[in-house]
MMTF fields as JSON, N, C-alpha, C and O atoms, coordinates in Angstrom:
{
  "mmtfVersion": "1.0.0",
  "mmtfProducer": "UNKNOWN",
  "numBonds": 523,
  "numAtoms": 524,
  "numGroups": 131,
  "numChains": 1,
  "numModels": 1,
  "chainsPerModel": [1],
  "groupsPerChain": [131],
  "chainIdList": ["A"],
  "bondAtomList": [4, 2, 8, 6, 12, 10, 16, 14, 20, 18, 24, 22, 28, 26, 32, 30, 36, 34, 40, 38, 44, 42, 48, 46, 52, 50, 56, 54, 60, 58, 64, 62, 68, 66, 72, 70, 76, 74, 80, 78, 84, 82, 88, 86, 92, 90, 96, 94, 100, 98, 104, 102, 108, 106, 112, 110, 116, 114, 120, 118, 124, 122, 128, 126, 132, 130, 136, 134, 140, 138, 144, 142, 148, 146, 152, 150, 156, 154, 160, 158, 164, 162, 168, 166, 172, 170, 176, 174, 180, 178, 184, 182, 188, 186, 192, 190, 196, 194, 200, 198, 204, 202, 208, 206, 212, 210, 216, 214, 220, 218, 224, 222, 228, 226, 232, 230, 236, 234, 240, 238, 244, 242, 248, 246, 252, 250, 256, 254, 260, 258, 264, 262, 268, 266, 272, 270, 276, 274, 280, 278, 284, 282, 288, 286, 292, 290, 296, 294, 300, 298, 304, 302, 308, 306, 312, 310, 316, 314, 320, 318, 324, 322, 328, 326, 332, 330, 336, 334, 340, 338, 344, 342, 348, 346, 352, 350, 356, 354, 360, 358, 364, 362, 368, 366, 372, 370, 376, 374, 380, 378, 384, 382, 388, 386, 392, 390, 396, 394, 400, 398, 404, 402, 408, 406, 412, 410, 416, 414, 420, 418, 424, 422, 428, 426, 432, 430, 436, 434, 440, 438, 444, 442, 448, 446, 452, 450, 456, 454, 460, 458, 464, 462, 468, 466, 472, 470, 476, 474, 480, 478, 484, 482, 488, 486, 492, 490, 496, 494, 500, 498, 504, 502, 508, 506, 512, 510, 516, 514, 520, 518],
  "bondOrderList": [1, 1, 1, 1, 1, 1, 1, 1, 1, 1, 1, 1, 1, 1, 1, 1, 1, 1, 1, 1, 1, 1, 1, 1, 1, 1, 1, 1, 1, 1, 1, 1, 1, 1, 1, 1, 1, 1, 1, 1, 1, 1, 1, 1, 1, 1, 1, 1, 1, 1, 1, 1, 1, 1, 1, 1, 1, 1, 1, 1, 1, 1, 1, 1, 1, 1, 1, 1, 1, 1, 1, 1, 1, 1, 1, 1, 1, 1, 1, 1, 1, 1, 1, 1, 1, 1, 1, 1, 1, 1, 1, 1, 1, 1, 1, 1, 1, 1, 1, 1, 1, 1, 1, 1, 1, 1, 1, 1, 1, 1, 1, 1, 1, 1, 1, 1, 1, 1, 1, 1, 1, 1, 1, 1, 1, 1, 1, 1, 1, 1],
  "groupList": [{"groupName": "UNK", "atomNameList": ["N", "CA", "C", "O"], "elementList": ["N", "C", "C", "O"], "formalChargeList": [0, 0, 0, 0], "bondAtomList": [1, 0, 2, 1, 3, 2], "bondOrderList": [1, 1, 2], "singleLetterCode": "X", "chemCompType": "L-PEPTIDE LINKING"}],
  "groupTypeList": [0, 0, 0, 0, 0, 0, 0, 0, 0, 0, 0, 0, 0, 0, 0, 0, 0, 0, 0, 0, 0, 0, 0, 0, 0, 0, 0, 0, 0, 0, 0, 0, 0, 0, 0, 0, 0, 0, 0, 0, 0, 0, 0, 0, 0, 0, 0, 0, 0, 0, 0, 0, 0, 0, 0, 0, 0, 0, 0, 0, 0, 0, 0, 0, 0, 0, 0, 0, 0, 0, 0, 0, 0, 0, 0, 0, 0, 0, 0, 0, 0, 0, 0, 0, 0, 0, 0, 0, 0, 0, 0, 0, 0, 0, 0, 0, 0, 0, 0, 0, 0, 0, 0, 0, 0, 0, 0, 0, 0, 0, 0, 0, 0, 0, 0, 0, 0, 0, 0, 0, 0, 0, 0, 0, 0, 0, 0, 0, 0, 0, 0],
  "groupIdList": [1, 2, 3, 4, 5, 6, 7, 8, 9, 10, 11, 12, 13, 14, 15, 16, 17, 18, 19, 20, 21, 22, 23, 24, 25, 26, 27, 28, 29, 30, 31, 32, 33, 34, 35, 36, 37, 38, 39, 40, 41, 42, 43, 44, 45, 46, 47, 48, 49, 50, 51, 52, 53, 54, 55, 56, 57, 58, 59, 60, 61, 62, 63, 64, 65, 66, 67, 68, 69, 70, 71, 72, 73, 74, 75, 76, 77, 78, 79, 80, 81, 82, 83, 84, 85, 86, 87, 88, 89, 90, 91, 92, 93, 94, 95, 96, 97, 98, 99, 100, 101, 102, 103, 104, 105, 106, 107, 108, 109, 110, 111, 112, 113, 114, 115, 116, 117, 118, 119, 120, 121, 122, 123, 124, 125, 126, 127, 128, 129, 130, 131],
  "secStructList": [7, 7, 7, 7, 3, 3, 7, 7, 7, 5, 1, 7, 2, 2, 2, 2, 2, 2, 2, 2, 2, 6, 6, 6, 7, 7, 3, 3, 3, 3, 3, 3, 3, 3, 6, 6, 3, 3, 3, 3, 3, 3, 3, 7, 4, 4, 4, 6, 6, 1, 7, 3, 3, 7, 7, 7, 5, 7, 7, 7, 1, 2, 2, 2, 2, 2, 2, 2, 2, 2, 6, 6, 6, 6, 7, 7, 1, 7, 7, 3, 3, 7, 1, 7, 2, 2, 2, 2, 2, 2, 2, 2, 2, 6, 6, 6, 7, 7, 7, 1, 3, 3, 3, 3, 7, 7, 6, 6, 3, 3, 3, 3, 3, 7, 5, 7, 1, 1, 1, 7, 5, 7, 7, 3, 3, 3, 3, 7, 6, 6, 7],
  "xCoordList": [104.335, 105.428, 104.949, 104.014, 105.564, 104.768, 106.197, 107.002, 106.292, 106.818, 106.278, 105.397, 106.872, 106.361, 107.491, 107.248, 109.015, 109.826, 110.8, 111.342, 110.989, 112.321, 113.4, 112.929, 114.438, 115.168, 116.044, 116.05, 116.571, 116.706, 118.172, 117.857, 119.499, 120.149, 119.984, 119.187, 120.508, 120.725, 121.464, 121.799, 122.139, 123.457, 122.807, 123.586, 121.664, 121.217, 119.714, 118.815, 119.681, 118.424, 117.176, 116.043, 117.427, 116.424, 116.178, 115.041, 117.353, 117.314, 116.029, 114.86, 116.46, 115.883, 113.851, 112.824, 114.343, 112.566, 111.834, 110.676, 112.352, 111.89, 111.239, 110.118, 112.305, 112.087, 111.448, 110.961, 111.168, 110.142, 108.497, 107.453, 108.851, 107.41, 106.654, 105.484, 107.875, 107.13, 106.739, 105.781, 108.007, 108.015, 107.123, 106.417, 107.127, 107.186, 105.703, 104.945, 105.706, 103.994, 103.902, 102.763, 104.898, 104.961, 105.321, 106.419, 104.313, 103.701, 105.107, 105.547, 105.601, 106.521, 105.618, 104.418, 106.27, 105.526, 106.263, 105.676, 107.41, 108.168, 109.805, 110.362, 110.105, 110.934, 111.691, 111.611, 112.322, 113.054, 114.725, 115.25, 115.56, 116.937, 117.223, 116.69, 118.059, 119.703, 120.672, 121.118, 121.099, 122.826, 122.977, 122.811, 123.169, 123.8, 122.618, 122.199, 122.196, 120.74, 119.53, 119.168, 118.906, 117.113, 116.705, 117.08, 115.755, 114.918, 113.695, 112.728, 113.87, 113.019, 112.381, 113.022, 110.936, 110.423, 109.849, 109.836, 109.416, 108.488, 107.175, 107.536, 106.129, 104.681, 103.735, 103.643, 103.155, 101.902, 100.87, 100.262, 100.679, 99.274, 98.002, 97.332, 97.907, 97.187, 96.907, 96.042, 98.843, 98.702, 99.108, 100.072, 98.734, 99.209, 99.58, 100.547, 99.139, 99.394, 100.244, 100.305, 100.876, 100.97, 102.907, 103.465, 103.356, 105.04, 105.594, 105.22, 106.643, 107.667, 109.088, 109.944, 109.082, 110.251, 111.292, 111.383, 112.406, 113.322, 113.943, 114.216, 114.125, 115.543, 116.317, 116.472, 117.361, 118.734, 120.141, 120.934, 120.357, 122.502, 123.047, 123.511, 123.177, 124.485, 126.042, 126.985, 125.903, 127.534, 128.244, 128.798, 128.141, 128.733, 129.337, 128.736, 131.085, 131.49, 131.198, 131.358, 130.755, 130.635, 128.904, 128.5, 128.296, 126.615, 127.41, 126.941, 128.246, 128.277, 128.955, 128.407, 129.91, 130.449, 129.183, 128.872, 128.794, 127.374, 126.527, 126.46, 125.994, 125.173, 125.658, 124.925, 127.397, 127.076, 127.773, 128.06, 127.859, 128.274, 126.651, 126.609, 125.761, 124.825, 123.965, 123.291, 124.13, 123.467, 124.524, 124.281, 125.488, 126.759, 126.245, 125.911, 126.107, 125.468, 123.63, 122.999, 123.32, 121.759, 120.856, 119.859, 120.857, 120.463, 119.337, 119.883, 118.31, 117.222, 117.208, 117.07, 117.313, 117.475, 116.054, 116.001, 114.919, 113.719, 112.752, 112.992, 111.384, 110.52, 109.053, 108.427, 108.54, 106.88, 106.343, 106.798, 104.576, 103.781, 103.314, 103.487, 102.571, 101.51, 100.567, 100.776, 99.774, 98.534, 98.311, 97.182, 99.126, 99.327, 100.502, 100.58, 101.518, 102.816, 102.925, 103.604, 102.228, 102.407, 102.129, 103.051, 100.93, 100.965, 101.649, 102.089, 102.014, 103.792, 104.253, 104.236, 104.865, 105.885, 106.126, 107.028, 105.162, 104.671, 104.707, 105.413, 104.146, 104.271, 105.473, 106.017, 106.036, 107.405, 108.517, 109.582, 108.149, 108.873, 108.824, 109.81, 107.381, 107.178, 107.652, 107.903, 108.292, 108.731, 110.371, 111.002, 110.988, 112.754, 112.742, 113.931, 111.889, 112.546, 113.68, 113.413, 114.72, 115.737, 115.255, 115.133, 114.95, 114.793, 115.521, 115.418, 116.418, 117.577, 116.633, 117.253, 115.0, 114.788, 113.289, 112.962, 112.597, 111.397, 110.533, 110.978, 109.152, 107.949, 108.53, 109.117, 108.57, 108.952, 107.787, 107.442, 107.231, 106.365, 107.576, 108.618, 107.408, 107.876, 106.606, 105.391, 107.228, 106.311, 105.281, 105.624, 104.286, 103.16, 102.689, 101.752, 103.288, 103.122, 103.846, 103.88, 104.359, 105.439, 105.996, 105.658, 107.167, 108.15, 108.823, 108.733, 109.751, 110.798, 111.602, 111.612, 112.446, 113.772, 113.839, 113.513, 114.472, 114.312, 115.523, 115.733, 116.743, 117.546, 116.518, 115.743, 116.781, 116.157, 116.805, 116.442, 117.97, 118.752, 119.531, 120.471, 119.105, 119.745, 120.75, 121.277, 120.96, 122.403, 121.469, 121.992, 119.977, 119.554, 119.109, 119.376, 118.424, 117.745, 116.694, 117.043, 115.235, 114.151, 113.466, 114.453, 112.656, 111.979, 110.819, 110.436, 110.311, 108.16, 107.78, 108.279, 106.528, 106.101, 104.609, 103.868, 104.325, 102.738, 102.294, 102.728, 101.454, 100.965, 99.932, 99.136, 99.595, 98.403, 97.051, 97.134, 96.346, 95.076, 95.02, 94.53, 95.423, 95.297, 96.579, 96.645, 98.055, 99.633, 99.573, 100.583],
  "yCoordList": [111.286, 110.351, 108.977, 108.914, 107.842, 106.519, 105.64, 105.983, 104.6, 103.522, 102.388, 101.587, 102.43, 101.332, 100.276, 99.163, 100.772, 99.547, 99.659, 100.697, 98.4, 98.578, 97.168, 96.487, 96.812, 96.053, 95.068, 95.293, 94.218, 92.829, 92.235, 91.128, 92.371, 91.663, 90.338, 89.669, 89.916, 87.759, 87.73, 88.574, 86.165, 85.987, 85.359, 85.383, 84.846, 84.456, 84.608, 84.406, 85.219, 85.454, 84.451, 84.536, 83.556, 82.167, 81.724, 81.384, 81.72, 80.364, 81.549, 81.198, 82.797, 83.419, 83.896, 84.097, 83.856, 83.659, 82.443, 82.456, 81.651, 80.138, 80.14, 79.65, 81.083, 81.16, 81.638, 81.145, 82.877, 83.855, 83.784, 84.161, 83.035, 82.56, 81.159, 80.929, 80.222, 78.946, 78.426, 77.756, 79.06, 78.557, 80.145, 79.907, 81.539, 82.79, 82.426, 82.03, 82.806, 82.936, 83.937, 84.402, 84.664, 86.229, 86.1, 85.712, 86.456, 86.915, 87.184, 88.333, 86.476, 87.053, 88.337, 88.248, 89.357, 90.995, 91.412, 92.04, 91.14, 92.334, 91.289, 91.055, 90.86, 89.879, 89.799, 88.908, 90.936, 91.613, 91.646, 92.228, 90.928, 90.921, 92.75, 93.658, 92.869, 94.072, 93.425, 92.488, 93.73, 93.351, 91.539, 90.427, 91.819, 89.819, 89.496, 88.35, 90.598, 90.021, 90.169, 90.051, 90.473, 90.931, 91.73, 91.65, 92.604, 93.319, 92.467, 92.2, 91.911, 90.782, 91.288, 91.238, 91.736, 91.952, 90.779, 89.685, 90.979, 89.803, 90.994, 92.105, 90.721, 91.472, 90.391, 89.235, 90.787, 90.048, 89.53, 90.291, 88.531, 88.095, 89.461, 89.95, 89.761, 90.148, 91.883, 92.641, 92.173, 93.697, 93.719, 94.474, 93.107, 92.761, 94.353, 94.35, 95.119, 96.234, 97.506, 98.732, 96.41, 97.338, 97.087, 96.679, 97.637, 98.048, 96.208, 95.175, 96.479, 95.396, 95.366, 96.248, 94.141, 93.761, 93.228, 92.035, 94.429, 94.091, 92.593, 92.54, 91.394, 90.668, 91.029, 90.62, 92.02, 92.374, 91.609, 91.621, 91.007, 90.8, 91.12, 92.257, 90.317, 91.091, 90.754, 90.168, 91.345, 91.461, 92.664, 92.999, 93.569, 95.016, 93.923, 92.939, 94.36, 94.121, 94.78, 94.128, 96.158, 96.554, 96.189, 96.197, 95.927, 95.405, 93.87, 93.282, 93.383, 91.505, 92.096, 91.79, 92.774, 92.911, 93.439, 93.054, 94.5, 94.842, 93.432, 92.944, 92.789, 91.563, 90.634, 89.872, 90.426, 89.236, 89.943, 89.371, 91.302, 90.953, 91.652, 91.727, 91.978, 91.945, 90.704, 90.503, 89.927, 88.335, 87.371, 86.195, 87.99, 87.406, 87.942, 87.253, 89.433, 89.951, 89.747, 90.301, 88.74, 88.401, 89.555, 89.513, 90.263, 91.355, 91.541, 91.615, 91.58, 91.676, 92.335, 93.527, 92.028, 92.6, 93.504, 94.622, 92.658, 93.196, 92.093, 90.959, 93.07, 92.301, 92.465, 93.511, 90.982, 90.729, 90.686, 90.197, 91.248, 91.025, 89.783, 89.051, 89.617, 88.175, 88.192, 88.721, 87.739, 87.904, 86.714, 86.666, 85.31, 84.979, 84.08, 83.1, 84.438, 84.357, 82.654, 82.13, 81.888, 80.706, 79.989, 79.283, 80.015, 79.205, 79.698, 78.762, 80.794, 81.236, 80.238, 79.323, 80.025, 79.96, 78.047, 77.375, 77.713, 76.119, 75.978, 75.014, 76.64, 76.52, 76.351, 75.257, 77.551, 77.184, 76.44, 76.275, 76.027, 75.216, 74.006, 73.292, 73.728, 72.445, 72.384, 71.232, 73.732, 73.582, 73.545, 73.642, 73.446, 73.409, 74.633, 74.941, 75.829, 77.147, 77.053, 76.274, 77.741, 77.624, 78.729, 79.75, 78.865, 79.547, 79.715, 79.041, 81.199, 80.971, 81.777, 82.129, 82.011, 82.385, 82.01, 82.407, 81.537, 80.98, 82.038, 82.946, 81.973, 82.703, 83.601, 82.847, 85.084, 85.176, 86.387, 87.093, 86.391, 87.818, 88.984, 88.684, 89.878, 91.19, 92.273, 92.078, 93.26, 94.579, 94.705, 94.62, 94.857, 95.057, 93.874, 94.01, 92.551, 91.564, 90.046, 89.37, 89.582, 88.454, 88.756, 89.594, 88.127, 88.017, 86.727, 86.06, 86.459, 85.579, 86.011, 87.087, 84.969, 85.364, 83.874, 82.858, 83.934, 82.834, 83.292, 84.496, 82.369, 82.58, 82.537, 81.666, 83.37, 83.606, 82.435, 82.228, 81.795, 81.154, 81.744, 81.161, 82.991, 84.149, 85.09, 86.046, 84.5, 85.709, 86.458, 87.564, 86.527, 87.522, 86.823, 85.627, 87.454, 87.118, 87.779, 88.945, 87.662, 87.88, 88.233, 88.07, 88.557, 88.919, 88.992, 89.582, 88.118, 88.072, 88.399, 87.943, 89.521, 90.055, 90.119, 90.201, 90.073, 89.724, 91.427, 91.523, 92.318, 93.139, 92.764, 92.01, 92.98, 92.606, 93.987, 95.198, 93.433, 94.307, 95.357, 95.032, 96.632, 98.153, 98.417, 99.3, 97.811, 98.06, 98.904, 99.445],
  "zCoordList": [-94.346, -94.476, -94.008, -93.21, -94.481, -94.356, -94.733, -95.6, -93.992, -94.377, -95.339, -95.025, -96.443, -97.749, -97.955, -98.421, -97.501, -97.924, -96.892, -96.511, -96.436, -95.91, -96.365, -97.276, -95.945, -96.323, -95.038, -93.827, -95.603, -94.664, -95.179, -95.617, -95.346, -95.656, -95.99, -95.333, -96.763, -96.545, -97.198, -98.029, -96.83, -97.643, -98.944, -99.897, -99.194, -100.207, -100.348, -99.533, -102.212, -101.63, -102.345, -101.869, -103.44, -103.665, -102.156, -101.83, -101.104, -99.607, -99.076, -98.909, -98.889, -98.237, -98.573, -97.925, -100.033, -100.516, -100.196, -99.779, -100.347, -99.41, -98.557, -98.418, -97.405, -96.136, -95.575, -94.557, -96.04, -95.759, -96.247, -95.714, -97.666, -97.817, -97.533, -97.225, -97.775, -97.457, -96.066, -95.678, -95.328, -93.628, -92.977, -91.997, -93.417, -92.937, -92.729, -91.843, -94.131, -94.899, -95.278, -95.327, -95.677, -96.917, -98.07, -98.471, -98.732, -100.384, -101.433, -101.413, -102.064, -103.175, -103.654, -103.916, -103.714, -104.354, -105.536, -106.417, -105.627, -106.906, -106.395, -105.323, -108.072, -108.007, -109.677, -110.522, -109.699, -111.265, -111.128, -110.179, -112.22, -112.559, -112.275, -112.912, -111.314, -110.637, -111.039, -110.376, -111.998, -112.257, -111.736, -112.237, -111.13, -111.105, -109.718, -109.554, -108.835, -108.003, -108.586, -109.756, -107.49, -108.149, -106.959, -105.789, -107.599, -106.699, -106.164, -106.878, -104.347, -104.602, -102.747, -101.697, -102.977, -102.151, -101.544, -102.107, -100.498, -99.598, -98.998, -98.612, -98.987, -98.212, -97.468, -97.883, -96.524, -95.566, -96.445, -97.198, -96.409, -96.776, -96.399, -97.309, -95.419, -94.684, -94.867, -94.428, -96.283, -96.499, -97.586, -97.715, -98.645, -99.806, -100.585, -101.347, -100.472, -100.567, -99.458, -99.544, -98.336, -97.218, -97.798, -98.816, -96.388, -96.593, -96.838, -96.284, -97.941, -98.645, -98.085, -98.019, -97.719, -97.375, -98.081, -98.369, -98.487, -99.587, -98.899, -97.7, -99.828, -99.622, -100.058, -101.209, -99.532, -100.112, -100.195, -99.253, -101.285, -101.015, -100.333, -100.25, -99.663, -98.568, -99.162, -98.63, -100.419, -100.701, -100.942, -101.99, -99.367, -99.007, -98.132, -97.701, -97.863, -96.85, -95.233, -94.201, -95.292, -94.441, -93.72, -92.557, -94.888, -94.467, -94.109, -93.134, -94.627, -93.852, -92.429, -91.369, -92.421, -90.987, -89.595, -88.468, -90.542, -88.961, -89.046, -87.918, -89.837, -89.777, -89.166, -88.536, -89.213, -88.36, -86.757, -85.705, -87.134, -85.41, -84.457, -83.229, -85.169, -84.343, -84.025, -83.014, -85.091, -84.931, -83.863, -83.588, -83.448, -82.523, -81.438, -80.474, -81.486, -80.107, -79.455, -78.554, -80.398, -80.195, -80.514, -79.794, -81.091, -81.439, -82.97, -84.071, -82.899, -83.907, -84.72, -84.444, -85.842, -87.313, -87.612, -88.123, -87.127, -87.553, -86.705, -86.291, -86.629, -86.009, -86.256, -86.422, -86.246, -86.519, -85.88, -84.846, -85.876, -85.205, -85.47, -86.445, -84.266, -84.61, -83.531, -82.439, -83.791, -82.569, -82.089, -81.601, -81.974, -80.909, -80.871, -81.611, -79.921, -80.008, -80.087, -80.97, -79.13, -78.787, -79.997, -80.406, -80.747, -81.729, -82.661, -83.329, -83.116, -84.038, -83.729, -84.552, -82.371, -82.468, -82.447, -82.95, -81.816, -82.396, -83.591, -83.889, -84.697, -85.981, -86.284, -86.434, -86.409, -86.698, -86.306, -86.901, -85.27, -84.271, -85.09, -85.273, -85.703, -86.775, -87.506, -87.858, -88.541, -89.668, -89.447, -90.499, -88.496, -88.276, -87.902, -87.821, -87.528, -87.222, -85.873, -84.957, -85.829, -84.513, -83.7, -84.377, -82.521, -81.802, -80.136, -79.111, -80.563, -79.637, -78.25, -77.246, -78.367, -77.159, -77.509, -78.628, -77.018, -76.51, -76.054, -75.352, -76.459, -76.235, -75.005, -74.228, -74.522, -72.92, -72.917, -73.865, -71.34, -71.447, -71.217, -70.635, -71.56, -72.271, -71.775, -71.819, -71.378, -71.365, -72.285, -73.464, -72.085, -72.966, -73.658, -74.446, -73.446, -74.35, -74.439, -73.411, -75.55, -75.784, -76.503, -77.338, -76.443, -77.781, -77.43, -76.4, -78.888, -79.431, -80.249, -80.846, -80.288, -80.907, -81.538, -80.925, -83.298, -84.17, -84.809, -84.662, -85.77, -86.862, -88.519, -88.914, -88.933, -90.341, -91.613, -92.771, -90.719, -91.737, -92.801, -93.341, -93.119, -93.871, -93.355, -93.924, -91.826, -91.154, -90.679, -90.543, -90.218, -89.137, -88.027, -87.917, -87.137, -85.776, -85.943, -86.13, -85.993, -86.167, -84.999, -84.282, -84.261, -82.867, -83.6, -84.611, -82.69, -83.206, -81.812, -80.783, -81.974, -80.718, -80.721, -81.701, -79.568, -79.839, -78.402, -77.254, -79.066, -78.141, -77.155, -77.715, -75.87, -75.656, -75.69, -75.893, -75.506, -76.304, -75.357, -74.276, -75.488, -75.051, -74.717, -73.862, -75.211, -74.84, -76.39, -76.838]
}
């Protein structure tokens, strides 16, 4: 058993391909007309073949109600590695990213907390070498 796809709400998903690739730096992968959306993955540079990250519609009422009350409760939708947290998070810091929590050490490592602009909260975590 293996993880190949998982999925990401947004309230939109052109804002959200933007976002993920121009500011992220993930790969448009698979990007085909669903009824009035699209099946529109995002993948790593780095795994061009590794697990896809659906951008999904969030037009389930019950997927908009858990989305925004876990993004109310600060709570992470999903989270990236990066191997080194500080310049992440400078980067993005350059490009307008919002970040409602700043580089912090964390067990085994760093993390942050960023708005996706799409209705999530993102957590980027950086391991340190043998955690």
């Amino acid at each position: 058993m293996r993880i190949e796809l998982t999925s990401i709400h947004v309230d939109d998903q052109d804002k959200a391909l933007a976002f993920y690739t121009d500011i992220l730096g993930f790969v448009k992968k698979e990007d085909f007309p669903v009824g009035e959306f699209k099946w529109l993955t995002v993948v790593s540079p780095d795994a061009p073949d590794g697990a896809q990250l659906l951008l999904e519609p969030n037009d389930n009422p019950a997927a908009q109600a858990y989305q925004q009350a876990i993004f109310e409760q600060g709570i992470p939708h999903a989270a990236f590695a990066v191997d080194n947290i500080q310049a992440e998070y400078e980067r993005l810091e350059a490009l307008g990213v919002v970040f409602s929590m700043k580089p912090i050490d964390a067990a085994g490592g760093a993390q942050a907390l960023f708005d996706d602009t799409c209705g999530n909260r993102i957590l980027l975590y950086e391991l340190l070498e043998g955690a």
